[in-house]
Coordinates of C-alpha atoms and ligand atoms in Angstrom, one line a residue:
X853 CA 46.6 -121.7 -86.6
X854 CA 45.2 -125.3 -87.3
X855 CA 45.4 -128.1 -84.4
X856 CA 45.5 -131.7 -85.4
X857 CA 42.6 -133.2 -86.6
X858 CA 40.7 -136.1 -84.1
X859 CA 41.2 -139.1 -85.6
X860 CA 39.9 -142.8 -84.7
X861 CA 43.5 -144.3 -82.9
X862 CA 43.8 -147.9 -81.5
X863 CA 42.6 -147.4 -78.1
X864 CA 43.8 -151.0 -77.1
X865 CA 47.6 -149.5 -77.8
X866 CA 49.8 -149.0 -74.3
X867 CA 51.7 -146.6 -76.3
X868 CA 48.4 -144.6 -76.9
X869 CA 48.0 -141.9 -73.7
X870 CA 44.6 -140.6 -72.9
X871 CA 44.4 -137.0 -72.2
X872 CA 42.5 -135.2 -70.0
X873 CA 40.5 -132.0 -71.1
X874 CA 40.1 -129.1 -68.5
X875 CA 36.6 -130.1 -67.4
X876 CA 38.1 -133.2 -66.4
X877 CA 36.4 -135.1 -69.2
X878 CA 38.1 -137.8 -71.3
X879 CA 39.4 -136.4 -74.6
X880 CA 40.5 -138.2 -77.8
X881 CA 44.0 -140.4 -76.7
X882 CA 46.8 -138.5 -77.4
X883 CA 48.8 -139.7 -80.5
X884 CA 52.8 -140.4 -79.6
X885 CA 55.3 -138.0 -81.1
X886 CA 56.9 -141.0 -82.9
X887 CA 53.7 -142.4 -84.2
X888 CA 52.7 -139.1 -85.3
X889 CA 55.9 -138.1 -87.0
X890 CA 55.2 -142.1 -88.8
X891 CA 52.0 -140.6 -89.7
X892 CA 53.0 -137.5 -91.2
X893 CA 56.0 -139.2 -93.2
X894 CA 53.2 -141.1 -95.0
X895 CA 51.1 -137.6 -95.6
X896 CA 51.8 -139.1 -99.6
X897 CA 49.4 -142.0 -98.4
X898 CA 46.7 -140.2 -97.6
X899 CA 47.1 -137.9 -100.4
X900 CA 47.3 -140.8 -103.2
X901 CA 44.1 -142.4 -101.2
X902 CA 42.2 -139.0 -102.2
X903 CA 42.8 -139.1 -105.6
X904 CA 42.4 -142.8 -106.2
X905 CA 39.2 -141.7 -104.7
X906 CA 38.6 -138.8 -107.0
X907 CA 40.0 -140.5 -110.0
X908 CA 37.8 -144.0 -109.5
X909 CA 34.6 -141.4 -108.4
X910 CA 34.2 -143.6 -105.4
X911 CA 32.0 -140.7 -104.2
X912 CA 29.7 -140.8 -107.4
X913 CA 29.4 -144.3 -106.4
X914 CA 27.7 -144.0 -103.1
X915 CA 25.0 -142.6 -102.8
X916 CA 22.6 -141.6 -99.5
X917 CA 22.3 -145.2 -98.7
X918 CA 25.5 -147.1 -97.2
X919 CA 26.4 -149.8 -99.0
X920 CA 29.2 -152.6 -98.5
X921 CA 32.3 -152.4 -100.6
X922 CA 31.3 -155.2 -102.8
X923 CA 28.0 -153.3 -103.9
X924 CA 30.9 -150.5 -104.3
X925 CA 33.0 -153.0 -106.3
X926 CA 30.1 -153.9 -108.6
X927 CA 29.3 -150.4 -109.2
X928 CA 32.6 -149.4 -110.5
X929 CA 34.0 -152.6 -112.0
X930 CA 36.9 -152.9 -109.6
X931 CA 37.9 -155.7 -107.6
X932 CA 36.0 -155.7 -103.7
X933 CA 39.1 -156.5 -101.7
X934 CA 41.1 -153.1 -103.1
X935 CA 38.7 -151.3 -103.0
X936 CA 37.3 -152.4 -99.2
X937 CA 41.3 -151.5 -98.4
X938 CA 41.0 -147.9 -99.8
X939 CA 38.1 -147.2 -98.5
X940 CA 39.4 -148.2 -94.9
X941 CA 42.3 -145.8 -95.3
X942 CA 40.2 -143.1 -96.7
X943 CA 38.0 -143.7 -93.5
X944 CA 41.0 -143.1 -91.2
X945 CA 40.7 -139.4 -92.4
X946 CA 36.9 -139.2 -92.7
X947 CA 36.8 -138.8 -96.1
X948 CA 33.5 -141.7 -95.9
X949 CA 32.9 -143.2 -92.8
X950 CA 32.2 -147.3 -91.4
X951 CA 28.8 -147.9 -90.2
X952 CA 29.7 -150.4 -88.2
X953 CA 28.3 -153.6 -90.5
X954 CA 30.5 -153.9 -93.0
X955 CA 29.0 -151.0 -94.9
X956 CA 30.5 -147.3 -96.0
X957 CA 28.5 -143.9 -95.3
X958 CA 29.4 -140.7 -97.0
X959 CA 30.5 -138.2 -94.7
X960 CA 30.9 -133.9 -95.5
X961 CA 34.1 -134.9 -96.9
X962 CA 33.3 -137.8 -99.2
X963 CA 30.8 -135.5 -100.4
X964 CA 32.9 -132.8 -102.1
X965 CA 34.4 -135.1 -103.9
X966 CA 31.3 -136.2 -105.9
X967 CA 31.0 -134.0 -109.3
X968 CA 27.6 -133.2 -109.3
X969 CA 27.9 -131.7 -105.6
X970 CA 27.6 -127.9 -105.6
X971 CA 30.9 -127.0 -104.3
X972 CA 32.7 -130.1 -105.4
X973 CA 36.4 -130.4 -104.9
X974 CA 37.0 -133.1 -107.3
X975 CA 39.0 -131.6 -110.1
X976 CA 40.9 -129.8 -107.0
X977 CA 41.7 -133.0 -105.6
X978 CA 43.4 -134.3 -108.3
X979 CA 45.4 -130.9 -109.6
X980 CA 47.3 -131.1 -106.4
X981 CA 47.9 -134.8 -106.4
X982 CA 48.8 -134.8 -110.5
X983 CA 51.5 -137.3 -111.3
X984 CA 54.5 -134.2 -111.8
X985 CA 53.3 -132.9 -108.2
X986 CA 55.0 -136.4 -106.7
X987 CA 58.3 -135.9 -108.5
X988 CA 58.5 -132.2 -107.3
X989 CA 57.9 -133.2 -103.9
X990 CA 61.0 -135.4 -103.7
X991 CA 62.7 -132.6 -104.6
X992 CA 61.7 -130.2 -101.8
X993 CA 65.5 -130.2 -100.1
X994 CA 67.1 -129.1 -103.2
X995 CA 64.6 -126.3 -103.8
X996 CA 65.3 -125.2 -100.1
X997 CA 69.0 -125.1 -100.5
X998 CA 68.6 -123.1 -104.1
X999 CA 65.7 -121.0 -103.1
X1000 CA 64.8 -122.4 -106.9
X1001 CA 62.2 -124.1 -108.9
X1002 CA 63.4 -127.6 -109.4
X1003 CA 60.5 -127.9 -112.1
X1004 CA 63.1 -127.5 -115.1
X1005 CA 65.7 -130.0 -113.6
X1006 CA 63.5 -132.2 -113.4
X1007 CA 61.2 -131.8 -116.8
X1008 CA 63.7 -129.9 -119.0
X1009 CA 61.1 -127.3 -119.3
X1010 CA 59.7 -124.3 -117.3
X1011 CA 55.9 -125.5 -115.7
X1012 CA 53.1 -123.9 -117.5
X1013 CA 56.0 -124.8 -120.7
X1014 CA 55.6 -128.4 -119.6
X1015 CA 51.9 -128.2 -118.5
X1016 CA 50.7 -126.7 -122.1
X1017 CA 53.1 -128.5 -124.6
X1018 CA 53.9 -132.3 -122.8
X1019 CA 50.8 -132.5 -120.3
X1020 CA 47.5 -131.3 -122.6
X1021 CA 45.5 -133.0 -120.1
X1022 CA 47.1 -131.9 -116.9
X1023 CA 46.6 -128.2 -118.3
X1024 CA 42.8 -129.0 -119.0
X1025 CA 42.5 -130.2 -115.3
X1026 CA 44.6 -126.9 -114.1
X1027 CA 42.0 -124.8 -116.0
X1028 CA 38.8 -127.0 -114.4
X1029 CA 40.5 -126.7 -111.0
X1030 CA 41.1 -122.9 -111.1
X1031 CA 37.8 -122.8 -112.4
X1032 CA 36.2 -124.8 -109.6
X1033 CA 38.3 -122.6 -106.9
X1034 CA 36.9 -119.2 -108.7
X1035 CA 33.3 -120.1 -108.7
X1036 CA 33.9 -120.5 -105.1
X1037 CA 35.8 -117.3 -104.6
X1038 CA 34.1 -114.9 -107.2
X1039 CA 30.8 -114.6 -105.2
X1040 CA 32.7 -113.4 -102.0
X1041 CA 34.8 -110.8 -104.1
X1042 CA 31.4 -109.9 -106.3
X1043 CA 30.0 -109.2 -102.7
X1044 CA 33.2 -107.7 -101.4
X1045 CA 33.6 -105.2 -104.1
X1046 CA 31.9 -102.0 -104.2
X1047 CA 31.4 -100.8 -108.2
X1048 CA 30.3 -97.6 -107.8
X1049 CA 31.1 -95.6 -110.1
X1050 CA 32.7 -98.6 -112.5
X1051 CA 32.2 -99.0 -115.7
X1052 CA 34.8 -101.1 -116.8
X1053 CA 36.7 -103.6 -115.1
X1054 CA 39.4 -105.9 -116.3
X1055 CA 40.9 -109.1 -114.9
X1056 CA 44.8 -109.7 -115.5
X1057 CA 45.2 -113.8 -115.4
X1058 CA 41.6 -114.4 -114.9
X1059 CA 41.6 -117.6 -115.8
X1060 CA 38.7 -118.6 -117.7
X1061 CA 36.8 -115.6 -116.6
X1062 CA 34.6 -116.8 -113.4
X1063 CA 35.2 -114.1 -111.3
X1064 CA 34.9 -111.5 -113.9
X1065 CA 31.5 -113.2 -115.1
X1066 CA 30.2 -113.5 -111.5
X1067 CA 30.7 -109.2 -111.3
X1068 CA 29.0 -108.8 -114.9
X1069 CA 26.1 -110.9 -113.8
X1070 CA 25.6 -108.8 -110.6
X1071 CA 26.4 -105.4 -112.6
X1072 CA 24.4 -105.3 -115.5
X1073 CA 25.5 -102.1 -117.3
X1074 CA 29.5 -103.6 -116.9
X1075 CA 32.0 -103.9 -119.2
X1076 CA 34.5 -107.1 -118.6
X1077 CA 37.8 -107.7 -120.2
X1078 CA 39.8 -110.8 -119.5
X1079 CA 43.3 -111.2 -119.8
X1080 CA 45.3 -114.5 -119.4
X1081 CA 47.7 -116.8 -121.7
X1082 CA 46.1 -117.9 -124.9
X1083 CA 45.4 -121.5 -124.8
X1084 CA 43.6 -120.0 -121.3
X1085 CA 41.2 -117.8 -123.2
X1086 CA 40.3 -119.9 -126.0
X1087 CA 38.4 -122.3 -123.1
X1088 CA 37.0 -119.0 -121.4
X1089 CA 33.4 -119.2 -119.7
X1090 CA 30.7 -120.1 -122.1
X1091 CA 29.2 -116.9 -120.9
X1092 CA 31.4 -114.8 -122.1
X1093 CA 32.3 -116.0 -125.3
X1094 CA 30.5 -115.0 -128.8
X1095 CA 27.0 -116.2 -128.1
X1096 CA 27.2 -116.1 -124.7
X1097 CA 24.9 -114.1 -122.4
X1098 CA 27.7 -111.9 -121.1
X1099 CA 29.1 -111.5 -124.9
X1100 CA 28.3 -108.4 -125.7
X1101 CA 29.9 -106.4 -122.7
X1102 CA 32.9 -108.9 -123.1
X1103 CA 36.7 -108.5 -124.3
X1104 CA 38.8 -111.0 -124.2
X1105 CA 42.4 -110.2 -124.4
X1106 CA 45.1 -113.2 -124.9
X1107 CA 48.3 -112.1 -123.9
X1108 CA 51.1 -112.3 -121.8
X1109 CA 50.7 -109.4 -118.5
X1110 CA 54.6 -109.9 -118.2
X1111 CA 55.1 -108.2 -121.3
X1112 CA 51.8 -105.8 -121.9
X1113 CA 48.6 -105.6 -120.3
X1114 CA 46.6 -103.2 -123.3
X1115 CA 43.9 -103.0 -121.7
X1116 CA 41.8 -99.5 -120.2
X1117 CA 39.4 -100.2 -117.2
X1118 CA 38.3 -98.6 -114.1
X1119 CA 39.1 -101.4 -112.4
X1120 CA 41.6 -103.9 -112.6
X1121 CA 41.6 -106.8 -110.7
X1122 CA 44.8 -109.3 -110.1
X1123 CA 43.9 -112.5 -108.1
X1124 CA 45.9 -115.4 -107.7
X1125 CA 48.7 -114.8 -109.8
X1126 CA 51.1 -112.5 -108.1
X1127 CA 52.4 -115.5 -106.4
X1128 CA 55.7 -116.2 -109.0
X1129 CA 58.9 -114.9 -109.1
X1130 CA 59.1 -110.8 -107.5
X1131 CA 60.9 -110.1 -111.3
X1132 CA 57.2 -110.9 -112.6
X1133 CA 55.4 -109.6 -110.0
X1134 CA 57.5 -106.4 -110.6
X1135 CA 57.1 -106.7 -114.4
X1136 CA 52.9 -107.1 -114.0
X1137 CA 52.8 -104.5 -111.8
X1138 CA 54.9 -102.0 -113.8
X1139 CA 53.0 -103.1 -116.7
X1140 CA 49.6 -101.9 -115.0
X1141 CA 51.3 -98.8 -113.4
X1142 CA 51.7 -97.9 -116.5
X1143 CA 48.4 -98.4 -118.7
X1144 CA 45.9 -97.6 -116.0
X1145 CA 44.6 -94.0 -116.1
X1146 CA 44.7 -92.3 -112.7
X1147 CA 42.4 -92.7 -110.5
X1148 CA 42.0 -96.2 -111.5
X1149 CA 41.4 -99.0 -109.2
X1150 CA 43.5 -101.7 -108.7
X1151 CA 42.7 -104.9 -106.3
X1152 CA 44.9 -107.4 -105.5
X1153 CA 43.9 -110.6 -104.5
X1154 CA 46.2 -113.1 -102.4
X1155 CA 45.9 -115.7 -99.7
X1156 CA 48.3 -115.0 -97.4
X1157 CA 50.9 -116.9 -95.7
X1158 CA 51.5 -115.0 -92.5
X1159 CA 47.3 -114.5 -91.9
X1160 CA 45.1 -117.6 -92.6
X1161 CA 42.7 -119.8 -90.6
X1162 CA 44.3 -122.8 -92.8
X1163 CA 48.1 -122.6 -92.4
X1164 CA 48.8 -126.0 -93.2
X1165 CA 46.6 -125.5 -96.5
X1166 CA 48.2 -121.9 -97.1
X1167 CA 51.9 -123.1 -96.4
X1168 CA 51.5 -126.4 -98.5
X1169 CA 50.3 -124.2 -101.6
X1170 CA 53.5 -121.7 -101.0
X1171 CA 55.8 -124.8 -100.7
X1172 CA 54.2 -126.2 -104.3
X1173 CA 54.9 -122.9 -105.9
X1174 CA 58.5 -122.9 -104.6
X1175 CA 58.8 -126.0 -106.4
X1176 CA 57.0 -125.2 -109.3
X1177 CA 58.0 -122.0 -110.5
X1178 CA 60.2 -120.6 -108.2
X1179 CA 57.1 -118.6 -106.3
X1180 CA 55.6 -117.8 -103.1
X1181 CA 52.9 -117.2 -101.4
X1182 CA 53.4 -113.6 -100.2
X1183 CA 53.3 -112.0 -96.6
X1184 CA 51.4 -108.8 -95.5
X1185 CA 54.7 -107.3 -95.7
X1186 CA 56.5 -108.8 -99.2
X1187 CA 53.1 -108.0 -101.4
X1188 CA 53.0 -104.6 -99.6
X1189 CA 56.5 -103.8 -100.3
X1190 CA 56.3 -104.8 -104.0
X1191 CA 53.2 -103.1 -104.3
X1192 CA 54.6 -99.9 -102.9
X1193 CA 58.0 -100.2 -105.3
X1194 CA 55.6 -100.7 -108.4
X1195 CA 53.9 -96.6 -107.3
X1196 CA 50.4 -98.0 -107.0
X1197 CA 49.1 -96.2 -103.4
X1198 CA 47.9 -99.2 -101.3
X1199 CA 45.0 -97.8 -99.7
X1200 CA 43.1 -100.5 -98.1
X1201 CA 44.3 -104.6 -96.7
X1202 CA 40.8 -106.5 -96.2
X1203 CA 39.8 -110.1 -95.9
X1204 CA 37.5 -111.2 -98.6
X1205 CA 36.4 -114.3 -97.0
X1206 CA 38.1 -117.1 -94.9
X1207 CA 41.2 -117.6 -96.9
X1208 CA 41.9 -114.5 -99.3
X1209 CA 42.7 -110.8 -98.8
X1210 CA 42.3 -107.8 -101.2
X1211 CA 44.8 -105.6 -100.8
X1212 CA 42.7 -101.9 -102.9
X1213 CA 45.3 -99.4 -104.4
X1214 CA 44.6 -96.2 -106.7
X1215 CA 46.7 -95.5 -109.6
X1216 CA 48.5 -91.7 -109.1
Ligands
SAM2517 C1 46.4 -119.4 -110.1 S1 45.6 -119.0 -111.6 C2 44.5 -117.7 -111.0 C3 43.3 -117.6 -112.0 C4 42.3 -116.5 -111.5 N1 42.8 -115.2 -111.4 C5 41.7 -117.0 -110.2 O1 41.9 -116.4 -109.2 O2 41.0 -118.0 -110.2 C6 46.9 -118.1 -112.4 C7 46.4 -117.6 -113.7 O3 47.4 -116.8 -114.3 C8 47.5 -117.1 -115.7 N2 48.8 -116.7 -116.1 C9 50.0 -117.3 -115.9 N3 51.0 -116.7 -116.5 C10 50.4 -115.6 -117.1 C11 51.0 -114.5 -117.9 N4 52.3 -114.4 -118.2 N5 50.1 -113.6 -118.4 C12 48.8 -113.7 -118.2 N6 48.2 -114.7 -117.4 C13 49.1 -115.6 -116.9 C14 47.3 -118.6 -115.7 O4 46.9 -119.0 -117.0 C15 46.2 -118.7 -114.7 O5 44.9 -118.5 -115.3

């Protein structure tokens, strides 16, 4: 579990207790329930402060020396006294920090929102803060009593529907953001898997391939094959489309896994996408069950919303999905279960870094 983050609080405030720790030091004053409740009833504040942020590229702005928000302002053609406000709001959170004389600082936070920072978060920041996310939100209460999406009342279409045919650039940012999260993640499962023996793998809803181009990088004699939706694998990696380095041990499959996954591997891996309705989760798995050879490998990849060092991260994504398209993050226990319905044998649950688990299964 998570505890609240310090944050700078008006120490002037009667209303503001200070707490003792155990050593009988002072600690940070304790934020009232009431004042913290205001607090988190504005979350869409802070939120909308992080992707003004991202979406100005304040953080592109700054650079290692402080500057004031007028040398800010000049920089980005904006008006100071906006700008000075935002940044003191942005502050409150330590995404940048005050130096004290009138000038702003980047801080580890501000940083990841730069674009050239390796790591960055920037196309991240503003996928979960896109201008449908805010009218989905409002919705939440409905989508609790229905157990629903509320994506379609609200947009007459299903999500990835709406994304691809009314929202071209919200589904370019999608594809940069899941690209940005993958380059993170596909080092920790390239070290995470063991190939031996593999000569083939495929990834079901790759995306544009990062994870799979990460393992034929480290594998030199592998064969990749990426399967997602295809406006998806039109935009895959440069590295594995015609030209590309990785080209010539490369496959790329567009397609729908819901309805066929054609594809033969050794291993097949499924990150990040059983996390829809079960009825496609069922239908993927069934699909796979069915085209892998035994003694095939199948990894699932998952964060999970019963096991996670970020819980307010892990149930804020689940709650999205809910709203989106009816999905869920799953439990130890609901991607087990489906798992074991589909006949895959679920051999192994292990943590692939801070935030995901691979759940390995054989094929019968
Ligand atoms: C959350 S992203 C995960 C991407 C990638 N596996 C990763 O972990 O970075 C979900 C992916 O599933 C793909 N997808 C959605 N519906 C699909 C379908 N019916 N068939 C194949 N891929 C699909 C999306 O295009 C997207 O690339």
């Amino acid at each position: 579990m998570t505890s609240a983050p310090t944050r700078p609080v008006l120490s002037s405030s009667p209303a503001v207790a200070a707490t003792t720790a155990p050593d009988g030091a002072a600690a940070a004053p304790a934020v009232p329930p009431a004042m913290l409740l205001r607090e988190l009833a504005f979350g869409a504040a802070c939120a909308g402060a992080v992707r003004a942020a991202a979406s100005l590229k304040l953080a592109d702005a700054l650079d290692e020396q402080p500057a004031t928000a007028e040398e800010l302002a000049v920089r980005l053609d904006v008006p100071a006294v906006p700008l000075e406000r935002l940044l003191r709001a942005l502050v409150c959170y330590e995404v940048f920090a005050a130096t004290g004389d009138g000038r702003f600082r980047h801080t580890p936070l501000s940083r990841l929102l730069r674009t050239d920072e390796p790591g960055s978060l920037r196309d991240i920041a503003l996928w979960c803060t896109e201008p449908w996310t805010w009218q989905s939100w409002s919705r939440l209460d409905d989508a609790v009593r229905t157990g629903r999406s509320v994506f379609a009342d609200a947009f007459g279409k299903e999500f990835f529907q709406y994304l691809h045919d009314d929202a071209p650039d919200s589904a370019a940012l999608f594809n940069r953001a899941m690209t940005q999260s993958s380059r993170q993640s596909a080092q920790d499962l390239a070290d995470f898997l063991d190939l031996a023996g593999i000569a083939t793998a495929a990834d079901i809803g790759g995306g544009q391939g990062q994870a799979l181009a990460a393992l034929m990088e480290r594998h030199p004699g592998l064969h990749g094959t990426l399967l997602d939706l295809p406006k998806v694998v039109e935009h895959a990696d440069p590295r594995l489309l015609p030209g590309g380095p990785l080209a010539d041990r490369a496959r790329l499959v567009p397609g729908d896994c819901r309805v066929a996954i054609p594809v033969q591997a050794d291993l097949y891996l499924v990150k990040n996408i059983l996390e829809w309705d079960d009825e496609s989760t069922r239908r993927t798995l069934r699909n796979l069950r069915q085209v892998a050879r035994p003694g095939a490998r199948v990894v699932i990849v998952e964060n999970l919303v019963d096991d996670s060092p970020s819980m307010r991260f892990t149930t804020a994504m689940d709650l999205l999905l809910l709203l989106n398209v009816g999905g869920a993050k799953h439990t130890l226990g609901s991607l087990t279960a489906l798992i074991e319905e589909s006949g895959l044998l679920l051999k192994a649950v292990a943590p692939v870094n801070a935030y995901l688990h691979a759940f390995t299964c054989a094929v019968p």
